[in-house]
XYZ file of C-alpha atoms in Angstrom:
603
model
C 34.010 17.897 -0.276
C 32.025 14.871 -1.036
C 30.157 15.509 -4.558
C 26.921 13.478 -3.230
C 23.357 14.750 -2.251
C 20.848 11.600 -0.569
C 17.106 13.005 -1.020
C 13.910 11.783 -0.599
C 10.579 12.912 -1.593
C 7.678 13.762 0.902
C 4.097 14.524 -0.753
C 0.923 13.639 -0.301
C -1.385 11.651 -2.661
C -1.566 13.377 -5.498
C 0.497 16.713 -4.999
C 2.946 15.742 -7.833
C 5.863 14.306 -6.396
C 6.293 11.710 -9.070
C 5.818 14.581 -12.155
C 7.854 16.268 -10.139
C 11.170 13.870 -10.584
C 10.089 13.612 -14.367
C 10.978 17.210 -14.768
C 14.202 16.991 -12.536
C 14.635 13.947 -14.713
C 14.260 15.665 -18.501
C 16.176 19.280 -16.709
C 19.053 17.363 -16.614
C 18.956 15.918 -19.951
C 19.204 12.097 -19.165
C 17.399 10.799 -21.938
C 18.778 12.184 -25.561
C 16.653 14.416 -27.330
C 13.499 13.087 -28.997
C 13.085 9.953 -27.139
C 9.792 9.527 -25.985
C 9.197 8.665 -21.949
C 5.546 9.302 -21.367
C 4.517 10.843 -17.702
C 5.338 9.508 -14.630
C 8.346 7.471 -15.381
C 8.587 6.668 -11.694
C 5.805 5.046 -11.145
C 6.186 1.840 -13.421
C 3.365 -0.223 -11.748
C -0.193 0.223 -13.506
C -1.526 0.018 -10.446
C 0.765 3.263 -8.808
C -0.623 4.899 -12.209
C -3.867 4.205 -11.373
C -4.497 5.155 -7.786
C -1.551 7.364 -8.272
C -0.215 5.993 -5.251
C 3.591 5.081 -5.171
C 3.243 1.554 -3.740
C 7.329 1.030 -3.609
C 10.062 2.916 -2.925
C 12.003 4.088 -5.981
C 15.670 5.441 -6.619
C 16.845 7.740 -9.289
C 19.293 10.083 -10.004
C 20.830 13.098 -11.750
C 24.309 14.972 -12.025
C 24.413 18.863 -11.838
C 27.277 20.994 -11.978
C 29.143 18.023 -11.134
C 27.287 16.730 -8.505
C 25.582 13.484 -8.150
C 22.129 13.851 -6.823
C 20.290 10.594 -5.328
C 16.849 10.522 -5.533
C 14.135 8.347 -3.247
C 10.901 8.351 -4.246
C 9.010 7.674 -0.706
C 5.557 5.928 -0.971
C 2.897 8.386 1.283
C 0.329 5.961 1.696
C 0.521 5.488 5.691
C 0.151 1.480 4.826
C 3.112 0.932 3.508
C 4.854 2.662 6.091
C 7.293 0.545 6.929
C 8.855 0.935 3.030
C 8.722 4.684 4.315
C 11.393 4.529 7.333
C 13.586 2.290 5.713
C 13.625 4.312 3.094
C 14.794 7.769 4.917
C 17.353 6.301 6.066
C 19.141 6.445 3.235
C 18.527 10.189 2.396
C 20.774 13.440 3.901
C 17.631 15.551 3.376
C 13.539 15.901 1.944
C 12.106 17.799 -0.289
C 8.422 18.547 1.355
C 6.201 18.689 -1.527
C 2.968 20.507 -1.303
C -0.092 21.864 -3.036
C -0.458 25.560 -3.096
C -4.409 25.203 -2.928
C -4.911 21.776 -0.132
C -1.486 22.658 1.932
C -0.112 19.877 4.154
C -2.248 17.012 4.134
C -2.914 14.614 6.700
C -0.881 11.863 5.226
C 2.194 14.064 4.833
C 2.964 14.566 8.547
C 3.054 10.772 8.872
C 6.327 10.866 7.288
C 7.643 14.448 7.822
C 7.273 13.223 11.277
C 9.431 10.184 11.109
C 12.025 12.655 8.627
C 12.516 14.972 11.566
C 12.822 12.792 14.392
C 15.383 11.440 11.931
C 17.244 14.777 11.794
C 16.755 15.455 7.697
C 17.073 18.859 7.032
C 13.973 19.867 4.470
C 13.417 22.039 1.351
C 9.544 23.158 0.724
C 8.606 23.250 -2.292
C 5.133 24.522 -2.876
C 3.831 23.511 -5.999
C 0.726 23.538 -8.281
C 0.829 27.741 -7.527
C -0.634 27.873 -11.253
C -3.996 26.632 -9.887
C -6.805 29.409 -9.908
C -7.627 30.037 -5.804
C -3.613 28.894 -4.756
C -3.025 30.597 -1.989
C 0.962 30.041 -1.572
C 1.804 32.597 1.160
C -0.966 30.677 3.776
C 0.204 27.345 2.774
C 3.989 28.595 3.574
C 2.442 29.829 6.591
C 0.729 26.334 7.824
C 3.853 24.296 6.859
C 5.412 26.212 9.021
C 2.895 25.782 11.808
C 3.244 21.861 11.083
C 6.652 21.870 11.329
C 6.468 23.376 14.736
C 4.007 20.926 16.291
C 6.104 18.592 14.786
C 8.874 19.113 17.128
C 11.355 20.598 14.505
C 14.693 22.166 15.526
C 15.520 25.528 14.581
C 17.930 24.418 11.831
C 15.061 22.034 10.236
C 12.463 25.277 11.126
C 14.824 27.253 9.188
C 14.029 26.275 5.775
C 14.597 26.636 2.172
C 11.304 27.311 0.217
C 10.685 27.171 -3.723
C 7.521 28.054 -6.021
C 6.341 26.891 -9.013
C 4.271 24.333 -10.788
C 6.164 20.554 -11.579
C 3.612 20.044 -14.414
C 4.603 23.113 -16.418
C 8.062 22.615 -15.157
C 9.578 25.510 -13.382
C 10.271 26.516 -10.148
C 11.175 29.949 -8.509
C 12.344 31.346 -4.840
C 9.530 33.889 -5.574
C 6.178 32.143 -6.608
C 5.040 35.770 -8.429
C 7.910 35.893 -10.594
C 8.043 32.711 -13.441
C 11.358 31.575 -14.562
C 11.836 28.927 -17.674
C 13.197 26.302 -15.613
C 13.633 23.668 -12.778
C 17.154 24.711 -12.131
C 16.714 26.901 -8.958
C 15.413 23.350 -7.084
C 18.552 21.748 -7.963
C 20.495 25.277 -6.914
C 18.786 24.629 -3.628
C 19.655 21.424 -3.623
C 22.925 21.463 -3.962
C 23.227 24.553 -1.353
C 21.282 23.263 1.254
C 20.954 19.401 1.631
C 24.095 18.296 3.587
C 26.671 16.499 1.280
C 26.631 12.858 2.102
C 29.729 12.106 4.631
C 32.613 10.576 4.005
C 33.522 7.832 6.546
C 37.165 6.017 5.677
C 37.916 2.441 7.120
C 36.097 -0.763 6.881
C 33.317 -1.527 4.353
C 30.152 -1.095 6.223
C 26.279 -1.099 5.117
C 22.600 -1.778 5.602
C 20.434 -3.405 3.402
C 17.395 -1.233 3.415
C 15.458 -2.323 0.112
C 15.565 -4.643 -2.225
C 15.010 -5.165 -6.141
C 14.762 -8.592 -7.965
C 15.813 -9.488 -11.173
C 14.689 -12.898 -13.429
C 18.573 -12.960 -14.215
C 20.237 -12.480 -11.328
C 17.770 -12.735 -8.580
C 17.354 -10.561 -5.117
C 19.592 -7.466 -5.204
C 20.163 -5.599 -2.368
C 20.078 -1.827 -1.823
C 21.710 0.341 0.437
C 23.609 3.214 1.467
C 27.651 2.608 2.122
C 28.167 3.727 5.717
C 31.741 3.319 5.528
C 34.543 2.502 3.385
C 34.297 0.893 -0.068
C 32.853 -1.701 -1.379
C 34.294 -3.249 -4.403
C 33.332 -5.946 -6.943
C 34.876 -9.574 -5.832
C 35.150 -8.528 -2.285
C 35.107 -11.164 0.688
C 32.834 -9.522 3.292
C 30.278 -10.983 5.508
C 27.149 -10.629 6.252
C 25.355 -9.994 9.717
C 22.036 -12.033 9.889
C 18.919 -11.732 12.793
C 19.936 -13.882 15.055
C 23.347 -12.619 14.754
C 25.159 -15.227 12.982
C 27.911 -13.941 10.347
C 27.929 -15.389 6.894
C 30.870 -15.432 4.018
C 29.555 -13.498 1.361
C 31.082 -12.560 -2.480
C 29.928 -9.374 -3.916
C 29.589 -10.810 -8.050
C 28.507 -7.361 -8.800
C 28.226 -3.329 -7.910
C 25.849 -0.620 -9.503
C 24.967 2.565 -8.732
C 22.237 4.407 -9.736
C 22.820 6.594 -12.722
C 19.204 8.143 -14.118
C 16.524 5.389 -14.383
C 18.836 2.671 -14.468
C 21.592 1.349 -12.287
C 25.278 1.005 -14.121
C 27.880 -1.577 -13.283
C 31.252 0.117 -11.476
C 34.209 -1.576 -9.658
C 33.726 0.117 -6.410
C 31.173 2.240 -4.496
C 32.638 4.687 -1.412
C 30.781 5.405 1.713
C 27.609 8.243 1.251
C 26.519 6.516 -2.159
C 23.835 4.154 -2.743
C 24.352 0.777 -4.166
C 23.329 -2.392 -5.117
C 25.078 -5.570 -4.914
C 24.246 -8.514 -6.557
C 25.346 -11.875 -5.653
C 24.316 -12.067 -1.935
C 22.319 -15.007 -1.314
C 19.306 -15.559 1.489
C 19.697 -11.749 3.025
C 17.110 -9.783 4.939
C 16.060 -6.589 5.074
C 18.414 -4.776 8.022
C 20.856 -6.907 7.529
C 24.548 -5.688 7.536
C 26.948 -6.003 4.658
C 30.574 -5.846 7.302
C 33.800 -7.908 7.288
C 34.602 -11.286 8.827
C 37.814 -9.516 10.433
C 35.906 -6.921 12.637
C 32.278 -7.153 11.943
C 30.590 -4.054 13.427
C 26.673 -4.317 13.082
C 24.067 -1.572 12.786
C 20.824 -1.533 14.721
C 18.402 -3.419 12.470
C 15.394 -1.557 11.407
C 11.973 -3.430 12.475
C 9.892 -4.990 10.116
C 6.368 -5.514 10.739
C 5.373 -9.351 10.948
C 2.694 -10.599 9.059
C -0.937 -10.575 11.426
C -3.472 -11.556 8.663
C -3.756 -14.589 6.886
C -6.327 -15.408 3.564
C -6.624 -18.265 1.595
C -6.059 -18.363 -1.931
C -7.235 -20.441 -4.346
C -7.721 -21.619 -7.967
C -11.099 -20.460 -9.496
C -13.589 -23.257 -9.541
C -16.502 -21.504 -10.554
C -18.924 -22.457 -13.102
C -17.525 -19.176 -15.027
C -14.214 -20.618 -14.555
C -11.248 -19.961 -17.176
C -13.892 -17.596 -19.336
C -11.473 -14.780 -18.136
C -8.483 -15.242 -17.503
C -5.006 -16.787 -19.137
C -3.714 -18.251 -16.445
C -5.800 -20.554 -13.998
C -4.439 -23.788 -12.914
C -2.852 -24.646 -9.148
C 0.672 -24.233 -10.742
C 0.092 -20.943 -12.381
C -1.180 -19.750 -9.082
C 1.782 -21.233 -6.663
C 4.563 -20.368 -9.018
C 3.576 -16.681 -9.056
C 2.603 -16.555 -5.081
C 6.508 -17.574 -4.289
C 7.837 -15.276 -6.930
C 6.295 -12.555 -5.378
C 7.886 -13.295 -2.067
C 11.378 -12.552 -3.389
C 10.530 -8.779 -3.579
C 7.887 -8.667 -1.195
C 9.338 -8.866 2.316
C 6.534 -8.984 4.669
C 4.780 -11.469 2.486
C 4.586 -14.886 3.762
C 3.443 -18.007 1.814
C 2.323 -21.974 3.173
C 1.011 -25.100 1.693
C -2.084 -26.421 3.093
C -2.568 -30.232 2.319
C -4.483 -29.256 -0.431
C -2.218 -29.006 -3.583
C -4.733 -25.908 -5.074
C -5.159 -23.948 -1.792
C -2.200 -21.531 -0.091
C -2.336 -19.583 2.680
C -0.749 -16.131 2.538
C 0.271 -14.202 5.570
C 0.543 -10.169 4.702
C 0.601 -7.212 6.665
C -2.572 -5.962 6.121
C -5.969 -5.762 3.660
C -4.050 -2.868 1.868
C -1.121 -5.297 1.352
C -3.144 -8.275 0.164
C -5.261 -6.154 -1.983
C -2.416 -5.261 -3.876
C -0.934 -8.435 -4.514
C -4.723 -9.607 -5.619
C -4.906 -6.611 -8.190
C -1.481 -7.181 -9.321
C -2.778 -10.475 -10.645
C -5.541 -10.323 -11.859
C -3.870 -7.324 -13.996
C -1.722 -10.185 -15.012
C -3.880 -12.367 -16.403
C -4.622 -14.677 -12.744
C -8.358 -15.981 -12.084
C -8.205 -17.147 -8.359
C -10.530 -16.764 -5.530
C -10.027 -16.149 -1.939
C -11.512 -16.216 1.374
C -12.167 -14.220 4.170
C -9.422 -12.494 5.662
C -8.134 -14.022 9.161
C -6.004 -13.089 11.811
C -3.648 -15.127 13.201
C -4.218 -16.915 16.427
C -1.890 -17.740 18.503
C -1.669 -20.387 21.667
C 0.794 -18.744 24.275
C 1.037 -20.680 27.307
C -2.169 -22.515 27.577
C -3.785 -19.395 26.805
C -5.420 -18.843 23.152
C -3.640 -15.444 22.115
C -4.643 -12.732 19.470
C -2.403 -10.249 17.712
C -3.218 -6.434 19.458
C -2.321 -3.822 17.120
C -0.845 -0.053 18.084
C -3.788 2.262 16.374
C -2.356 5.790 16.411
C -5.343 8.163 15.020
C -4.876 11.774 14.461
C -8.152 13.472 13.963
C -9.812 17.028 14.219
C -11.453 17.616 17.549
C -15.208 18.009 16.809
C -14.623 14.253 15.141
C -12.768 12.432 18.092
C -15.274 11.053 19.877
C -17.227 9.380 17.154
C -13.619 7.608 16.109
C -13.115 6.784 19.805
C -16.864 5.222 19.971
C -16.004 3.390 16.602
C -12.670 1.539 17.981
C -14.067 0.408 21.189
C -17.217 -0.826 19.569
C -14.337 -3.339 17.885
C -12.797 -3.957 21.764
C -10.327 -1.189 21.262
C -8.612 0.756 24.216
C -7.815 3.875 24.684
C -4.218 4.458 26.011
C -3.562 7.920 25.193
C -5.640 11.318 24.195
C -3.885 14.424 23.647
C -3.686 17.679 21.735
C -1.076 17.398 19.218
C -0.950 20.786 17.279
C -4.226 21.574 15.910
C -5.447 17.781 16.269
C -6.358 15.143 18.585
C -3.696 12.540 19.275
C -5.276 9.184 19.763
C -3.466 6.006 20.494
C -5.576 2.469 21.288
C -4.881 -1.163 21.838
C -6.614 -3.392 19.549
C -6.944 -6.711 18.124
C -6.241 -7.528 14.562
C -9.558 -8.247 14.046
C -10.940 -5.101 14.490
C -8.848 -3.069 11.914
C -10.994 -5.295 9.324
C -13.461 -2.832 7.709
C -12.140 0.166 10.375
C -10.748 2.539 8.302
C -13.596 3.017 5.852
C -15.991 3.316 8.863
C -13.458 6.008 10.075
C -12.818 8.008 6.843
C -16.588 8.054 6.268
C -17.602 9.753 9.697
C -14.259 12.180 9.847
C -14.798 13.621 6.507
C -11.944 11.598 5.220
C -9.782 13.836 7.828
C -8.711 11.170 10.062
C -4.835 9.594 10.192
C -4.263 6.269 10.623
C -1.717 3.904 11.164
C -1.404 0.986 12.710
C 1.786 -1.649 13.467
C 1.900 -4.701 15.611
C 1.898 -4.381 19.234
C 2.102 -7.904 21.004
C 0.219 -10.702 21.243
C -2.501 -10.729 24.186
C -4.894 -13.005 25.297
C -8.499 -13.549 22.923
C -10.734 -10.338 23.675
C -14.321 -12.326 22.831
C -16.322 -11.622 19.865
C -16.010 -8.587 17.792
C -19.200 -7.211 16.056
C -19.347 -7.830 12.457
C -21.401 -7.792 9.359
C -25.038 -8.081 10.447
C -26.835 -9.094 7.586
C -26.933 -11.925 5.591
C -26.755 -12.656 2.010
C -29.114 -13.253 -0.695
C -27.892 -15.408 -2.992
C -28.795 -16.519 -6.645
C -31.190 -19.950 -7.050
C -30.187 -20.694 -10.070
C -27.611 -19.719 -13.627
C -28.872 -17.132 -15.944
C -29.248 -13.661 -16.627
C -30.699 -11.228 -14.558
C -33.944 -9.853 -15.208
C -35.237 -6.273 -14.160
C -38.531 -7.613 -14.083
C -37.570 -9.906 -10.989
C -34.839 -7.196 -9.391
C -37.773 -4.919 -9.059
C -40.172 -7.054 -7.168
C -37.064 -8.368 -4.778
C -36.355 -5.024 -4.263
C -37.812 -4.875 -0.666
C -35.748 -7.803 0.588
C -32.489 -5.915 -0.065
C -29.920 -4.541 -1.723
C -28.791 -5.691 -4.926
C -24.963 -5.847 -6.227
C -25.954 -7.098 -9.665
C -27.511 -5.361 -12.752
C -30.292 -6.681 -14.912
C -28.301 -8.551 -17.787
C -25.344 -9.603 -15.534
C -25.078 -13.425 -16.217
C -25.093 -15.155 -12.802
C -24.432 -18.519 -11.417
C -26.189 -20.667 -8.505
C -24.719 -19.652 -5.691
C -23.382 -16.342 -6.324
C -23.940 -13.921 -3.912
C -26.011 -10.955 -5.629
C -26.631 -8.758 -2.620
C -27.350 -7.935 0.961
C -30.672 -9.580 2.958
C -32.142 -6.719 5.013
C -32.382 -9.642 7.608
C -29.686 -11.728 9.784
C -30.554 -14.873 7.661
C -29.091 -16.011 3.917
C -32.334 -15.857 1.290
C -31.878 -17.739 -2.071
C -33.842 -15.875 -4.287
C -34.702 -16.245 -8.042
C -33.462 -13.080 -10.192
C -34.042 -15.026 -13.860
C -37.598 -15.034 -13.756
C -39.689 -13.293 -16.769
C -42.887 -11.709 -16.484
C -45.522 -14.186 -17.828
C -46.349 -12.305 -21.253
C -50.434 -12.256 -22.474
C -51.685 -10.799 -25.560
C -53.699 -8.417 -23.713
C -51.840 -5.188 -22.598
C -53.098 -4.002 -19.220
C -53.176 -0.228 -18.948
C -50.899 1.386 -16.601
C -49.351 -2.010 -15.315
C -46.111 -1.545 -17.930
C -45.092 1.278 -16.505
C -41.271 1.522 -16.669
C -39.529 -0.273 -13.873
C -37.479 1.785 -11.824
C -34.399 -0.289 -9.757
C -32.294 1.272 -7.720
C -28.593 1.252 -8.632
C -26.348 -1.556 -7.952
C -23.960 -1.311 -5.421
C -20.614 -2.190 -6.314
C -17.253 -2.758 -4.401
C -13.926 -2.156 -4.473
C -11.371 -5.311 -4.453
C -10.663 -4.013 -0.592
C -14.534 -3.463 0.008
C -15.419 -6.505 -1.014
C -12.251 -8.260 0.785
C -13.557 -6.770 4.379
C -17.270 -7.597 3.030
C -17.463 -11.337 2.582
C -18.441 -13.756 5.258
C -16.560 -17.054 6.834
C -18.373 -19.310 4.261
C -17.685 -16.739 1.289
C -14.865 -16.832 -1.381
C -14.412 -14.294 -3.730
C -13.855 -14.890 -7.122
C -11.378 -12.345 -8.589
C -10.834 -12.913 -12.457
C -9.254 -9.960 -15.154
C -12.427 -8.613 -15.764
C -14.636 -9.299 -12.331
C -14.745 -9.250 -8.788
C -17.889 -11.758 -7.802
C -18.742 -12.910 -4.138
C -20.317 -16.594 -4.126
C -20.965 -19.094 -1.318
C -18.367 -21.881 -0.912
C -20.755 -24.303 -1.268
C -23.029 -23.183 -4.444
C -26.052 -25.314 -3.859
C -28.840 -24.853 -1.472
C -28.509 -28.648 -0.507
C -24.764 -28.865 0.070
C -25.211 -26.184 2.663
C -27.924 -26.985 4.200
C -26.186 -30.742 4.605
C -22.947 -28.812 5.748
C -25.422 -26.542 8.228
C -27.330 -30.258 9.776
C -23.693 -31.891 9.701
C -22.146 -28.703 11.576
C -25.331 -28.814 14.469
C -25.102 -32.689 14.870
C -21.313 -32.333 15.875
C-alpha cells in the first residue's frame, strides 16, 4: 500500500482555502514551536494577499500517521485557468471547499467541473459554519445538487463531508458538535482519497508546472507516472514537435512542508522537481532514450493580445520609482518569462519599447502590478490583438466565450456579446443556469467582462480560450467619448473643476499636480477638449454676498490598473509608476498632435 495522498484544493474567492492549508500546515507541527509564520503562508505574492486571489499554483505537504500528504493549492480565478487543469492532474482527489453562508459559487464549478470529468474523487468540506445566518445543512444540500448537474458518478456523488471553521481551526463530521482540532480532515483524508498508484518499469513523467530559482534556474514539476527517477540519471526528454533530447537530472526534491528537500530518488505517485533540465516546456515528457513512451501533452493557451511597454518619459518621470531606465525594464520583462509560460516578449527597433504578448488583460495586469510593486515606472499602450495574414486574407484571433448565467439575465449578456460581433453557437439549460457558448474576436473580450458582471449582478461565469483564427469581422464598437485633457502643468484647482464640470467627468482631484497632456477625464462629446484646470479665481477686495458659496464637485472617478488598461485610447499610454496610475496622450502638446492629426489626413 502506497503511503501517498495527491490533493488539490477547490474554493472559491475568498472561502478560505489558503487559511485552510495554514491550519493543516501548524496541525501537523511542521514548523517548531514558537516560530512565527504570519497568515496565509501560501500565498507569498502581495498581490495574492491583496485580492486574495491565488494567482499560481502552489505545492505543500504534510505527514500523518505515516502518510505523506501532497498538497496543490489550485488558483479559482477562471483566468488563470489553464494553471488550473494542469494542475489536477497531478492530484488523486479535491477537497471542495465551501462557505456555509454563500454555498457553491459560480467560480467553483469552473473547476469542480474540469475535477470530475477528470475522475477525482472529492471531500466537502463546509467551512466558515461559525458565521451568524450559516446555514450548513442547505449548502450540503446545493453541493449536492451541483454535483449532479455536473455530471458526477455515483462514486464522486457519494461523498465524504466535514464541518467546521479553518480560521478557528477545527473541523468535525457533525457541524453541531465542536472538536479541538483539524485532525478528522486528515482522518478523511487518508480514508477516502485514493492512495497514489504504484506503476513499476521505466521512468516516466509530465512536466506540469514550473518554479525558477536565481541559482539554479527553471525547475520542473511533476508527478512520476512510472518508475523512479533518480539523481544523475540519463533520460530524455520528449519536446512539441516530437523530437527527443539527452537530458541529466543534476538534482531531485520532493516536497516536504513549505519547502522542497533534496533525495536520491523519487518513485512513481510522488511529486517532484528536477533541476538541471535545460529549454523544457510545459507538457513535456521526462522518458528514456531506450523506449521513450510520451503522454498526451496538455494545451496551453497561445498568447492573443499584445501591449507595448515602455520606459516612463513623462515630465513626472523618475519622481517615483527606483528603477526606470530601458535596461531595468528589459532585464526584468525576460526574467519574468522563465516562470511565466504563456508570456511572450519582442524587441521593436526601438531599444526602450517591447512588445509583450500575454494571454489576456487579467494576465498583463498582473505582470504590470507586479512591477510597479517592485519599484518599475513604465508606461504602456493600448492593448492589441494580434492580427494575423492567412492566405491573402487579413485574419483575427476568435475566442471560445463559454458564459454561464441565471436565466432572467441571459439575454442582456447575449445582446452584450453580439453588440462586440459575437455568435451564438450554443444555448442550453445546464442545471439551474443558462449555458451560453459564442464565437468571438479577441477584440471584443476588451472591456466585456466588466460590462457583463455589472448587468448580471456579478452572477455571470466566464471563460474564454482561443478558438482559431478567422477572417477580420469589421469594426467593433468602442469607447465613444473622447478625452479632455490638461493645457498646461500645475495643480488642480476646485475653482476651475467646478465650472468644467458640465463638459465631463473628471478623474483628477483639486490639488493633484498635473502635467500638459495628461488625460484628466472623459469629454461628454466624441471629440478630445484641452481644457485649463490651474486657473484661480481672480481675487478683489470686495466680497460679493452669496457668490462664495462652497463649491461642490462631484467625486473623481478613479480606475483600477485593468479599468484603466481596457479604458485608454490608440493614441494613449498609461503611465504606471509605484505610487500612480495616470493616462496621458502620446504626444503631450496640443501642436504635436494637431501636426501628427494634418500629417495623418495629408497621407
Amino acid at each position: 500500500m502506497q503511503s501517498i495522498r495527491n490533493v488539490a484544493i477547490i474554493a472559491h474567492v475568498d472561502h478560505g482555502k489558503t487559511t485552510l492549508v495554514d491550519k493543516i500546515i501548524h496541525a501537523s507541527q511542521i514548523f517548531r514551536e514558537g516560530t512565527e509564520t504570519g497568515d496565509l503562508i501560501l500565498d507569498n505574492q502581495d498581490l495574492e494577499k491583496e485580492r486574495g486571489i491565488t494567482i499560481t499554483s502552489k505545492n505543500v505537504s504534510v505527514r500523518y500517521k505515516g502518510i505523506k500528504i501532497n498538497i496543490i493549492d489550485t488558483p479559482g480565478h477562471s483566468d488563470f485557468g489553464g494553471e488550473v487543469e494542469r494542475v489536477l492532474k497531478m492530484a488523486d482527489g479535491v477537497l471542495l471547499l465551501v462557505d456555509a453562508f454563500e454555498g457553491p459559487m459560480p467560480q467553483t464549478r469552473f473547476v469542480l467541473s474540469k475535477a470530475l470529468s477528470l475522475g477525482l474523487k472529492p471531500i466537502v468540506v463546509i467551512n466558515k459554519v461559525d458565521k451568524e445566518n450559516c446555514r450548513p445543512d442547505e449548502v450540503h444540500e446545493q453541493v449536492f445538487d451541483l454535483m449532479f448537474n455536473l455530471d458526477a458518478t455515483e462514486d464522486q456523488l457519494d461523498f465524504q463531508t466535514l464541518y467546521g471553521s479553518s480560521k478557528h481551526g477545527w473541523m468535525s463530521t457533525d457541524w453541531k458538535q465542536q472538536t479541538d482540532s483539524i485532525t478528522p480532515l486528515l482522518d478523511a483524508i487518508v480514508e477516502f482519497i485514493p492512495p497514489a498508484p504504484v506503476s513499476e518499469g521505466d521512468p516516466q513523467m509530465q512536466i506540469t508546472s514550473l518554479d525558477y530559482s536565481n541559482y539554479v534556474g527553471r525547475i520542473a514539476i511533476g508527478r512520476v507516472k512510472r518508475g523512479e527517477i533518480k539523481e544523475g540519471a540519463n533520460l530524455a526528454l520528449s519536446k512539441k514537435d516530437g523530437s527527443l533530447k539527452r537530458i541529466k537530472i543534476r538534482e531531485v526534491q520532493t516536497f516536504e512542508g513549505l519547502g522542497k528537500t533534496k533525495v536520491e530518488s523519487v518513485g512513481s505517485g510522488d511529486i517532484c522537481a528536477l533541476v538541471g533540465i535545460e529549454d523544457f516546456d510545459l507538457g513535456d515528457t521526462v522518458t528514456t532514450m531506450e523506449n521513450p513512451d510520451i503522454i498526451p501533452r496538455i494545451a496551453i493557451d497561445e498568447p492573443t493580445m499584445s501591449m507595448l511597454f515602455t520606459i516612463n518619459n513623462s515630465p513626472f518621470f523618475g519622481k517615483e520609482g527606483k528603477f526606470v531606465t530601458s535596461r531595468h525594464l528589459r532585464d526584468r520583462l525576460f526574467r519574468e518569462t522563465e516562470k511565466n509560460l504563456a508570456l511572450r516578449i519582442e524587441e521593436t527597433s526601438s531599444e526602450d519599447k517591447f512588445n509583450v504578448f500575454g494571454r489576456g488583460i487579467l494576465h498583463l495586469s498582473v505582470l504590470i502590478e507586479t512591477m510597479r510593486r517592485e519599484g518599475y515606472e513604465l508606461q504602456v499602450g493600448q492593448p492589441q490583438v494580434l492580427i494575423k495574414e492567412i492566405d491573402g486574407v487579413k485574419s483575427e484571433p476568435i475566442e471560445h466565450l463559454v458564459v454561464d448565467v441565471p436565466q432572467e439575465t441571459s439575454g442582456k449578456v447575449i445582446e452584450l456579446v453580439t453588440q462586440r460581433k459575437g455568435e451564438l453557437k450554443i444555448m442550453e439549460p445546464k442545471g439551474d443556469l443558462q449555458h451560453l457558448e459564442f464565437d468571438i474576436p479577441a477584440r471584443g473580450i476588451i472591456g466585456l467582462r466588466n460590462n457583463v458582471l455589472t448587468s448580471t449582478a456579478g452572477e455571470a461565469i466566464m471563460t474564454h480560450r482561443f478558438s482559431h483564427y478567422a477572417p477580420f469581422k469589421g469594426e467593433i464598437p468602442g469607447r465613444i467619448n473622447g478625452s479632455l485633457i490638461a493645457m498646461e502643468s500645475g495643480p488642480a484647482t476646485a475653482y476651475s473643476i467646478d465650472k468644467l464640470q458640465d463638459r465631463g467627468v473628471f478623474f483628477v482631484d483639486p490639488g493633484d499636480d498635473l502635467y500638459e497632456g495628461q488625460v484628466i477625464g472623459e469629454h461628454s462629446r466624441e471629440n478630445d477638449l484641452v481644457v485649463n484646470v490651474q486657473k484661480g479665481k481672480k481675487l478683489t477686495n470686495m466680497r460679493a454676498s452669496g457668490s462664495d458659496n462652497n463649491v461642490k464637485i462631484a467625486p473623481a472617478k478613479k480606475f483600477s490598473l485593468e479599468e484603466a488598461l481596457e479604458y485608454i485610447q490608440k493614441d494613449e499610454y498609461l503611465e504606471v509608476t509605484p505610487k500612480s496610475i495616470r493616462m496621458r496622450k502620446i504626444l503631450l502638446t496640443e501642436n504635436e498632435r494637431k501636426r501628427a492629426g494634418n500629417a495623418a489626413l495629408s497621407s
